[in-house]
Coordinates of C-alpha atoms and ligand atoms in Angstrom, one line a residue:
Chain A
M1 CA -104.0 -52.6 -57.3
Q2 CA -103.8 -48.9 -58.4
A3 CA -100.6 -47.1 -58.0
L4 CA -100.9 -43.9 -60.1
V5 CA -104.0 -42.3 -61.4
A6 CA -104.3 -39.0 -63.4
T7 CA -107.6 -37.6 -64.2
D8 CA -108.6 -35.2 -67.0
I9 CA -105.3 -33.4 -66.9
R10 CA -105.5 -30.1 -68.7
K11 CA -102.7 -27.7 -69.5
A12 CA -102.3 -24.5 -71.7
F13 CA -99.3 -22.3 -72.4
G14 CA -101.0 -19.0 -73.0
P15 CA -103.5 -19.6 -75.8
L16 CA -102.0 -22.9 -76.8
E17 CA -104.0 -25.8 -75.3
V18 CA -101.3 -28.5 -75.0
L19 CA -103.2 -31.0 -72.9
R20 CA -107.0 -31.2 -73.4
G21 CA -108.0 -33.6 -70.7
I22 CA -105.7 -36.7 -70.3
S23 CA -106.4 -39.6 -68.0
L24 CA -104.2 -42.4 -67.1
K25 CA -104.4 -45.4 -64.7
A26 CA -101.4 -47.4 -63.8
D27 CA -101.8 -50.5 -61.6
K28 CA -98.7 -51.6 -59.7
G29 CA -96.3 -53.2 -62.2
D30 CA -97.8 -51.7 -65.2
V31 CA -95.5 -50.3 -67.9
I32 CA -97.4 -47.7 -69.9
A33 CA -95.8 -46.5 -73.1
I34 CA -96.9 -43.1 -74.5
I35 CA -96.3 -42.5 -78.1
G36 CA -97.3 -39.8 -80.5
G37 CA -96.0 -37.2 -82.9
S38 CA -93.8 -34.2 -81.9
G39 CA -95.7 -31.6 -80.0
S40 CA -98.6 -33.8 -79.1
G41 CA -98.0 -33.1 -75.5
K42 CA -96.2 -36.2 -74.3
S43 CA -93.5 -34.4 -72.4
T44 CA -95.9 -32.0 -71.0
F45 CA -98.0 -34.7 -69.7
L46 CA -95.1 -36.4 -68.0
R47 CA -93.9 -33.2 -66.5
C48 CA -97.4 -32.6 -65.1
L49 CA -97.4 -35.9 -63.2
N50 CA -94.5 -34.8 -61.0
L51 CA -95.6 -31.1 -61.1
L52 CA -92.5 -29.7 -63.2
E53 CA -95.5 -28.2 -64.9
R54 CA -98.5 -27.1 -62.9
P55 CA -101.6 -28.6 -64.5
D56 CA -104.4 -26.1 -65.0
A57 CA -107.1 -28.7 -64.1
G58 CA -107.6 -32.3 -63.3
S59 CA -106.4 -34.5 -60.4
L60 CA -103.6 -36.9 -59.4
W61 CA -103.5 -39.8 -57.1
L62 CA -100.3 -41.7 -56.0
N63 CA -100.8 -44.5 -53.6
G64 CA -103.1 -42.5 -51.3
L65 CA -101.6 -39.0 -52.0
A66 CA -104.4 -37.1 -53.7
L67 CA -103.9 -33.8 -55.4
D68 CA -106.7 -31.7 -57.0
F69 CA -105.7 -29.0 -59.3
G70 CA -109.3 -27.6 -59.4
D71 CA -111.0 -26.5 -62.6
G72 CA -109.2 -23.9 -64.5
D73 CA -108.4 -22.4 -61.0
R74 CA -104.7 -21.4 -61.5
A75 CA -104.6 -19.4 -58.3
R76 CA -105.0 -22.4 -56.2
T77 CA -101.4 -23.1 -55.1
I78 CA -99.9 -26.6 -54.3
A79 CA -98.2 -26.6 -50.9
P80 CA -94.3 -27.0 -51.4
A81 CA -94.4 -29.9 -49.0
T82 CA -96.9 -31.7 -50.9
K83 CA -95.1 -31.1 -54.1
A84 CA -91.8 -32.3 -52.6
Q85 CA -93.6 -35.5 -51.3
L86 CA -95.1 -36.3 -54.7
R87 CA -91.8 -35.8 -56.4
R88 CA -89.7 -37.8 -54.1
R89 CA -92.1 -40.8 -54.5
L90 CA -91.9 -40.5 -58.3
G91 CA -88.6 -41.0 -60.1
M92 CA -87.9 -39.1 -63.3
V93 CA -85.4 -39.8 -66.1
F94 CA -84.9 -37.0 -68.6
Q95 CA -84.1 -37.2 -72.2
S96 CA -81.0 -35.1 -71.6
F97 CA -79.9 -37.0 -68.5
N98 CA -79.5 -33.8 -66.4
L99 CA -76.9 -35.2 -64.2
W100 CA -75.4 -32.7 -61.8
T101 CA -72.0 -32.1 -63.6
H102 CA -70.0 -31.0 -60.5
M103 CA -70.7 -34.3 -58.7
T104 CA -69.3 -37.8 -59.2
A105 CA -71.6 -40.6 -60.5
L106 CA -72.0 -41.9 -57.0
D107 CA -72.7 -38.5 -55.6
N108 CA -75.4 -38.0 -58.1
V109 CA -77.0 -41.1 -56.9
I110 CA -76.8 -40.5 -53.2
A111 CA -77.5 -36.7 -53.0
G112 CA -81.3 -37.4 -53.0
P113 CA -81.2 -40.2 -50.4
I114 CA -78.9 -38.1 -48.0
H115 CA -80.6 -34.7 -48.4
V116 CA -84.1 -35.5 -49.1
L117 CA -84.7 -38.8 -47.4
G118 CA -82.3 -38.2 -44.7
Q119 CA -80.4 -41.4 -45.0
D120 CA -77.0 -41.6 -43.3
R121 CA -74.1 -41.3 -45.7
K122 CA -72.7 -44.8 -45.1
A123 CA -75.8 -46.6 -45.9
A124 CA -76.6 -44.3 -48.8
R125 CA -73.1 -45.0 -50.4
E126 CA -73.6 -48.7 -49.8
A127 CA -77.1 -48.6 -51.6
G128 CA -75.7 -46.2 -54.2
M129 CA -72.8 -48.5 -55.1
E130 CA -75.3 -51.4 -55.3
L131 CA -77.5 -49.4 -57.8
L132 CA -74.5 -48.4 -59.9
G133 CA -73.6 -52.1 -60.0
K134 CA -77.2 -52.9 -61.0
V135 CA -76.8 -50.5 -64.1
G136 CA -73.4 -51.9 -64.8
L137 CA -71.4 -48.9 -63.6
A138 CA -69.8 -49.9 -60.4
D139 CA -66.4 -49.0 -61.8
K140 CA -67.4 -45.6 -62.7
A141 CA -68.6 -44.4 -59.2
A142 CA -65.8 -41.8 -59.0
A143 CA -66.2 -40.5 -62.6
H144 CA -67.8 -37.1 -63.3
P145 CA -70.5 -36.9 -65.9
A146 CA -68.1 -35.3 -68.4
Q147 CA -66.1 -38.4 -68.3
L148 CA -69.0 -40.7 -69.2
S149 CA -70.6 -41.6 -72.5
G150 CA -74.2 -40.7 -73.0
G151 CA -75.4 -44.1 -72.4
Q152 CA -73.4 -44.3 -69.1
Q153 CA -74.7 -41.0 -68.1
Q154 CA -78.3 -42.0 -68.7
R155 CA -77.7 -45.2 -66.7
V156 CA -76.4 -43.1 -63.7
A157 CA -79.5 -41.0 -64.2
I158 CA -81.7 -44.1 -63.8
A159 CA -79.7 -45.2 -60.8
R160 CA -80.3 -41.7 -59.3
A161 CA -84.0 -42.1 -59.7
L162 CA -83.9 -45.6 -58.3
A163 CA -82.1 -44.5 -55.3
M164 CA -85.1 -42.6 -54.0
R165 CA -87.0 -45.9 -54.1
P166 CA -89.7 -44.3 -56.1
E167 CA -93.3 -45.8 -56.3
A168 CA -93.3 -45.2 -60.1
L169 CA -90.8 -44.1 -62.6
L170 CA -91.2 -41.6 -65.4
F171 CA -89.0 -41.7 -68.5
D172 CA -89.1 -39.0 -71.1
E173 CA -87.6 -40.4 -74.3
P174 CA -84.6 -41.8 -72.4
T175 CA -82.7 -42.9 -75.4
S176 CA -83.4 -40.1 -77.9
A177 CA -80.3 -38.2 -77.2
L178 CA -78.0 -41.2 -77.6
D179 CA -75.9 -42.4 -80.4
P180 CA -77.7 -45.5 -82.0
E181 CA -75.0 -47.8 -80.6
L182 CA -75.5 -46.7 -77.0
V183 CA -79.3 -47.1 -77.1
G184 CA -79.3 -50.8 -76.5
E185 CA -77.5 -50.7 -73.0
V186 CA -80.1 -48.2 -71.6
L187 CA -83.1 -50.1 -73.0
Q188 CA -81.7 -53.3 -71.5
V189 CA -81.6 -51.6 -68.0
I190 CA -85.2 -50.4 -68.4
K191 CA -86.3 -53.8 -69.5
A192 CA -84.7 -55.3 -66.4
L193 CA -86.7 -52.9 -64.3
A194 CA -89.9 -53.8 -66.0
A195 CA -89.2 -57.4 -65.3
E196 CA -88.8 -56.6 -61.6
G197 CA -92.4 -55.4 -61.7
R198 CA -91.7 -51.6 -61.4
T199 CA -94.4 -49.2 -62.3
M200 CA -93.3 -47.2 -65.2
I201 CA -94.6 -44.5 -67.6
L202 CA -92.4 -44.4 -70.6
V203 CA -92.6 -41.7 -73.4
T204 CA -90.6 -43.3 -76.3
H205 CA -90.1 -43.4 -80.1
E206 CA -88.6 -46.8 -79.9
M207 CA -91.8 -48.8 -81.0
A208 CA -90.2 -52.2 -80.9
F209 CA -89.1 -51.7 -77.5
A210 CA -92.6 -50.3 -76.4
R211 CA -94.2 -53.3 -78.0
D212 CA -91.9 -55.7 -76.2
V213 CA -92.0 -54.2 -72.6
A214 CA -95.3 -52.2 -72.3
T215 CA -98.4 -53.6 -70.8
H216 CA -100.5 -50.7 -72.1
V217 CA -99.9 -48.2 -75.0
M218 CA -101.3 -44.7 -75.3
Y219 CA -101.3 -42.8 -78.5
F220 CA -101.2 -38.9 -78.0
L221 CA -102.7 -36.7 -80.7
D222 CA -103.0 -32.9 -80.2
G223 CA -103.1 -33.1 -76.4
R224 CA -105.7 -36.0 -76.3
V225 CA -105.5 -39.7 -76.1
E226 CA -106.4 -40.6 -79.6
E227 CA -106.2 -44.4 -79.0
E228 CA -105.0 -46.7 -76.2
G229 CA -105.0 -50.3 -75.5
A230 CA -102.8 -53.6 -75.3
P231 CA -99.6 -53.3 -77.3
D232 CA -100.3 -56.2 -79.6
R233 CA -103.6 -54.7 -80.7
I234 CA -102.3 -51.1 -81.0
F235 CA -99.3 -52.1 -83.1
T236 CA -101.0 -54.6 -85.2
D237 CA -104.6 -53.3 -85.6
P238 CA -105.0 -49.7 -84.5
R239 CA -108.7 -48.4 -85.0
S240 CA -107.7 -44.8 -85.5
E241 CA -106.5 -43.9 -88.9
R242 CA -104.2 -41.3 -87.5
C243 CA -102.5 -43.8 -85.3
R244 CA -102.2 -46.3 -88.1
S245 CA -100.4 -43.8 -90.3
F246 CA -98.2 -42.6 -87.4
L247 CA -97.2 -46.2 -86.7
R248 CA -96.5 -46.8 -90.5
K249 CA -93.6 -44.3 -90.2
F250 CA -91.8 -46.7 -87.9
L251 CA -92.0 -49.7 -90.0
Chain B
M1 CA -22.5 2.0 -74.1
V2 CA -25.9 0.9 -73.1
R3 CA -24.3 -0.5 -69.9
A4 CA -22.6 2.6 -68.9
S5 CA -25.7 4.8 -69.4
T6 CA -27.9 2.3 -67.5
I7 CA -25.5 2.5 -64.6
A8 CA -25.5 6.2 -64.7
W9 CA -29.3 6.2 -64.8
V10 CA -29.5 3.9 -61.8
K11 CA -27.1 6.0 -59.9
R12 CA -29.1 9.1 -60.6
M13 CA -32.2 7.2 -59.1
E14 CA -30.1 6.6 -55.8
L15 CA -31.9 3.4 -54.9
G16 CA -30.7 3.9 -51.3
V17 CA -33.9 5.8 -50.7
L18 CA -35.7 2.5 -50.9
A19 CA -33.8 1.2 -47.9
W20 CA -35.6 -0.3 -45.0
G21 CA -35.7 1.7 -41.7
D22 CA -35.0 5.3 -40.7
G23 CA -32.8 5.8 -43.6
G24 CA -35.1 4.9 -46.5
W25 CA -38.7 4.6 -47.5
G26 CA -38.8 0.9 -48.2
D27 CA -40.6 -0.1 -45.1
E28 CA -43.2 2.7 -45.6
L29 CA -43.8 1.4 -49.1
A30 CA -44.2 -2.2 -47.8
R31 CA -46.6 -0.9 -45.2
G32 CA -48.4 0.8 -47.9
A33 CA -48.6 -2.4 -49.9
M34 CA -50.1 -4.3 -46.9
V35 CA -52.7 -1.6 -46.4
T36 CA -53.6 -1.8 -50.2
I37 CA -54.0 -5.7 -49.9
A38 CA -55.9 -5.3 -46.7
I39 CA -58.3 -2.8 -48.1
A40 CA -58.7 -4.7 -51.4
S41 CA -59.4 -8.0 -49.6
A42 CA -61.8 -6.7 -47.1
A43 CA -63.7 -4.8 -49.9
Y44 CA -63.8 -7.8 -52.1
V45 CA -65.1 -10.1 -49.4
V46 CA -67.7 -7.6 -48.3
G47 CA -68.6 -6.6 -51.9
S48 CA -69.0 -10.2 -52.9
V49 CA -71.3 -11.0 -50.1
L50 CA -73.4 -7.9 -51.0
G51 CA -73.2 -9.0 -54.6
I52 CA -74.6 -12.3 -53.9
L53 CA -77.5 -10.5 -51.9
F54 CA -78.2 -8.2 -54.8
A55 CA -78.0 -11.0 -57.3
A56 CA -80.4 -13.0 -55.3
M57 CA -82.7 -9.9 -55.3
K58 CA -82.5 -9.5 -59.0
L59 CA -83.3 -13.2 -59.5
S60 CA -86.1 -13.3 -57.0
G61 CA -89.8 -13.4 -57.8
S62 CA -90.5 -10.0 -56.0
S63 CA -90.5 -7.2 -58.6
T64 CA -89.9 -4.8 -55.7
L65 CA -86.8 -6.5 -54.8
R66 CA -85.7 -6.7 -58.5
S67 CA -86.2 -3.0 -59.1
L68 CA -84.3 -2.0 -55.8
A69 CA -81.3 -4.1 -56.9
T70 CA -81.4 -2.8 -60.5
A71 CA -81.6 0.8 -59.3
Y72 CA -78.6 0.2 -57.0
T73 CA -76.3 -1.5 -59.6
T74 CA -77.3 1.0 -62.4
A75 CA -76.6 4.0 -60.2
M76 CA -73.5 2.5 -58.7
R77 CA -72.0 1.6 -62.1
G78 CA -72.8 5.0 -63.5
M79 CA -71.2 7.0 -60.6
P80 CA -67.5 8.0 -60.4
E81 CA -66.1 6.1 -57.5
M82 CA -64.4 9.2 -56.2
L83 CA -67.8 10.7 -55.8
V84 CA -69.0 7.8 -53.8
I85 CA -65.9 8.2 -51.6
Y86 CA -66.4 11.9 -51.1
I87 CA -70.2 11.5 -50.4
V88 CA -69.7 8.7 -47.8
F89 CA -66.7 10.4 -46.2
F90 CA -67.8 14.0 -45.9
G91 CA -71.6 13.3 -46.0
G92 CA -71.0 10.6 -43.3
G93 CA -68.8 13.1 -41.2
S94 CA -71.3 15.9 -41.5
L95 CA -74.1 13.5 -40.4
G96 CA -72.0 12.3 -37.5
T97 CA -71.3 15.8 -36.4
W98 CA -75.1 16.7 -36.6
I99 CA -75.9 13.7 -34.6
A100 CA -73.3 14.5 -32.0
T101 CA -74.4 18.2 -31.6
N102 CA -78.1 17.7 -31.9
V103 CA -78.9 14.3 -30.5
L104 CA -76.0 13.6 -28.2
G105 CA -75.3 17.3 -27.3
V106 CA -71.6 16.9 -27.8
R107 CA -69.7 19.9 -29.4
G108 CA -67.1 19.1 -31.9
H109 CA -66.4 17.6 -35.4
V110 CA -66.8 13.8 -36.2
D111 CA -64.3 12.3 -38.4
L112 CA -65.1 8.9 -39.8
P113 CA -62.2 6.3 -39.8
S114 CA -60.9 6.6 -43.2
F115 CA -59.8 2.9 -43.6
A116 CA -63.3 1.7 -42.9
V117 CA -64.8 4.4 -45.1
G118 CA -62.4 3.3 -47.9
V119 CA -63.4 -0.4 -47.5
V120 CA -67.1 0.4 -47.5
C121 CA -66.9 2.6 -50.5
I122 CA -65.0 0.2 -52.5
A123 CA -67.2 -2.7 -51.4
L124 CA -70.2 -0.8 -52.6
S125 CA -68.8 -0.7 -55.9
V126 CA -67.5 -4.2 -56.0
A127 CA -71.0 -5.3 -55.0
A128 CA -72.5 -3.8 -58.1
Y129 CA -70.2 -5.5 -60.5
A130 CA -70.1 -8.6 -58.7
C131 CA -73.9 -8.8 -58.7
E132 CA -74.0 -8.9 -62.5
V133 CA -71.2 -11.6 -62.5
I134 CA -72.9 -13.7 -60.0
R135 CA -76.3 -13.3 -61.6
G136 CA -75.0 -14.3 -65.0
A137 CA -73.3 -17.3 -63.4
V138 CA -76.6 -18.5 -61.7
L139 CA -78.4 -18.2 -65.0
A140 CA -75.8 -20.1 -66.8
V141 CA -76.4 -23.2 -64.6
P142 CA -78.2 -25.6 -67.1
H143 CA -82.0 -25.5 -66.2
G144 CA -82.2 -29.3 -66.8
Q145 CA -80.0 -29.8 -63.7
I146 CA -82.3 -27.6 -61.6
E147 CA -85.3 -29.7 -62.7
A148 CA -83.4 -32.9 -61.9
A149 CA -83.1 -31.4 -58.3
Q150 CA -86.8 -30.7 -58.2
A151 CA -87.5 -34.1 -59.4
V152 CA -85.8 -35.7 -56.6
G153 CA -87.8 -33.6 -54.3
M154 CA -85.2 -31.1 -53.0
T155 CA -86.4 -27.9 -51.3
S156 CA -85.4 -24.7 -53.1
L157 CA -82.8 -24.2 -50.4
Q158 CA -81.3 -27.5 -51.0
R159 CA -81.4 -27.0 -54.8
N160 CA -79.6 -23.7 -54.5
R161 CA -77.0 -25.1 -51.9
L162 CA -76.2 -28.4 -53.7
V163 CA -76.8 -27.8 -57.3
V164 CA -76.8 -24.0 -58.1
A165 CA -74.2 -22.6 -55.8
P166 CA -71.3 -24.9 -56.6
Q167 CA -71.7 -24.6 -60.3
A168 CA -72.4 -20.8 -60.3
F169 CA -69.2 -20.5 -58.2
R170 CA -67.2 -22.1 -60.9
L171 CA -68.9 -20.2 -63.7
A172 CA -68.5 -16.9 -61.8
L173 CA -64.8 -17.4 -61.2
P174 CA -63.4 -15.7 -64.4
G175 CA -65.7 -12.7 -63.9
M176 CA -64.9 -12.4 -60.2
T177 CA -61.1 -12.6 -61.1
N178 CA -61.6 -9.5 -63.1
V179 CA -63.5 -7.8 -60.2
W180 CA -60.6 -8.6 -57.9
Q181 CA -58.1 -7.0 -60.3
F182 CA -60.0 -3.8 -60.4
T183 CA -60.6 -3.9 -56.8
V184 CA -56.9 -3.7 -56.3
K185 CA -56.6 -0.8 -58.6
D186 CA -59.5 1.1 -57.0
T187 CA -57.7 1.0 -53.6
A188 CA -55.5 4.0 -55.1
L189 CA -58.7 6.1 -54.8
V190 CA -58.9 6.0 -51.1
S191 CA -55.5 7.8 -50.8
I192 CA -57.8 11.0 -51.2
I193 CA -59.3 10.5 -47.9
G194 CA -55.9 10.0 -46.3
V195 CA -55.5 6.2 -46.1
T196 CA -51.8 5.5 -46.5
E197 CA -51.8 2.8 -49.2
V198 CA -49.3 2.3 -51.9
M199 CA -50.0 5.5 -54.0
R200 CA -50.0 7.7 -50.8
S201 CA -46.9 6.1 -49.5
A202 CA -45.1 6.7 -52.8
S203 CA -46.4 10.2 -52.9
I204 CA -45.3 11.0 -49.4
A205 CA -41.8 9.6 -50.1
S206 CA -41.5 11.4 -53.4
N207 CA -42.4 14.6 -51.9
A208 CA -39.9 14.1 -49.1
T209 CA -37.0 13.0 -51.5
K210 CA -37.9 14.8 -54.6
Q211 CA -37.5 11.5 -56.5
P212 CA -41.0 10.9 -57.8
F213 CA -40.0 8.6 -60.6
T214 CA -38.3 6.3 -58.2
F215 CA -41.1 5.9 -56.0
Y216 CA -43.9 5.7 -58.6
L217 CA -41.9 3.0 -60.4
A218 CA -41.7 1.2 -57.0
A219 CA -45.5 1.5 -56.7
L220 CA -45.8 0.2 -60.2
A221 CA -43.8 -2.8 -59.3
I222 CA -45.8 -3.5 -56.1
F223 CA -49.0 -3.4 -58.2
I224 CA -47.6 -5.9 -60.8
V225 CA -46.4 -8.3 -58.1
I226 CA -49.9 -8.2 -56.6
A227 CA -51.6 -8.7 -60.0
Y228 CA -49.2 -11.5 -60.9
L229 CA -49.7 -13.4 -57.5
S230 CA -53.4 -13.0 -57.5
Q231 CA -53.7 -14.1 -61.1
R232 CA -51.8 -17.3 -60.0
L233 CA -54.1 -17.9 -57.1
F234 CA -57.2 -17.4 -59.1
T235 CA -55.8 -19.8 -61.8
R236 CA -55.4 -22.4 -59.2
L237 CA -58.8 -21.9 -57.8
Q238 CA -60.3 -22.2 -61.3
Q239 CA -58.4 -25.4 -61.9
S240 CA -59.6 -27.0 -58.8
A241 CA -63.2 -25.8 -59.4
D242 CA -63.0 -27.2 -63.0
R243 CA -61.6 -30.7 -61.9
G244 CA -63.6 -33.4 -63.4
V245 CA -66.2 -31.0 -64.8
R246 CA -64.5 -29.9 -67.9
W247 CA -62.6 -32.2 -70.3
G248 CA -58.8 -32.2 -69.6
A249 CA -59.3 -30.4 -66.4
Ligands
ATP301 N1 -92.9 -24.0 -71.3 C1 -93.5 -24.0 -72.5 N2 -94.0 -22.9 -72.9 C2 -94.7 -22.7 -74.2 N3 -95.1 -23.8 -74.9 C3 -94.6 -25.0 -74.5 C4 -93.9 -25.2 -73.4 N4 -93.6 -26.5 -73.2 C5 -94.1 -27.1 -74.3 N5 -94.8 -26.2 -75.1 C6 -95.4 -26.4 -76.3 O1 -96.5 -27.5 -76.0 C7 -96.5 -28.4 -77.1 C8 -96.3 -29.9 -76.6 O2 -95.0 -29.9 -76.3 P1 -94.4 -31.4 -75.6 O3 -92.9 -31.1 -75.2 O4 -95.3 -31.8 -74.6 O5 -94.6 -32.3 -77.0 P2 -93.9 -33.8 -77.1 O6 -95.1 -34.6 -77.4 O7 -93.2 -34.3 -75.9 O8 -93.0 -33.6 -78.3 P3 -91.6 -34.3 -78.7 O9 -91.9 -35.6 -79.3 O10 -91.0 -33.5 -79.7 O11 -90.8 -34.4 -77.5 C9 -95.6 -28.0 -78.1 O12 -96.2 -27.2 -79.1 C10 -94.7 -27.0 -77.4 O13 -94.0 -26.1 -78.3
MG302 MG1 -91.1 -34.4 -75.6

């Protein structure tokens, strides 16, 4: 069953064409790993999926919610309500965590449910505590982000995304900003989410992890999908020479 | 030696003139201090609200609003405040007189209430400085946190209320502490339109007693006490705003 479909997404920053027509299909429960060199457009594509960047062309479909960005027709605006609806149905986890520093861990988690979903405070707190427990941070509910390690902050950020009960989760290099010894705890949480059958799009440089959890891998090159397929095939026998030499750097 | 001369000096100052009630000027000075604090507080609050408004204009997507706000802050910061006070007070008075005679058909001269004019004039200048402080604070809120708010589907109003405002408040506090300190000093200017704040009280008293040094020294003491107490208040505020956000706070 299809959950998230992006078709022919294009995006340019001025004269720089960053995405030259990228399509993605995620069925429910798919974990799609996006890999590729720096500047190949991975982050931009992910940001286009929840409209942090406005695509120039292409279309999106999320469980029945359809958005058409026209064909190079930048003037066409997306209604704020549509944008908000798409965003609250997609969870996003950033490389730099982006926790709200003036709020406690728990408040970070429950702000969305309370203010965006209109949940009552008590129910949101209970659900929030449960989620913090799930990422192993029940005892840090009252801590502010400045009092947490990077790995803990990222796990709070994951709980914050989960609290919205998203239909799919987007991760942009969730472990790239972490000290090596903190990477494992975050990957473990993501792996548990994959095992639950959550739909996830994951930009990562952790190749072993991608191979382990992904159901599908996409290799980006210069704003295009140079190669995609099952992880076992991509990582053992890539057809594209560029993909092969890219992967060699990680061995 | 030192002691004897100090005592002689203090005697010459005849501190009895600072007594409370009919015999001295202490109560007049205290009333002046209250007026100073009242003008400064009212101007600070009104000016800060206007400052938020101008900052919002400067940060808005509309180029018309942006240029309006920029024109205002540039003009206001380049103008001597005394000029602003004269223009509002006398200009407003003339306008009032003109309206009274030509529109309402009443003869006579209109005087604006000097306290209110003083508050308005100082607030107008507070607004220009507060605008820059607030704008800087809003821009200093990390962009990633705003994107995180967008990513959970918050409306721009929710984003501003829940994420931007609380952090901008904390970031603006040091600058707004400065703005308060010069707001207090600026109150001295409204003595020129007859508001009896500290400076005017001291000047009236020194004219009456021929002891200017005593009364200006007293005025100095009042300003120092106000500065000291407000510094403590703002430090407290900063500490509570920083709690949890910064290490060691
Ligand atoms: N807001 C922007 N304005 C202008 N250029 C941008 C903007 N965002 C990204 N770019 C450019 O688009 C290109 C793709 O950037 P993107 O961040 O998507 O790459 P990436 O694949 O995520 O790289 P990395 O692995 O380094 O994160 C880069 O050349 C980048 O400089
Ligand atoms: Mg990136």
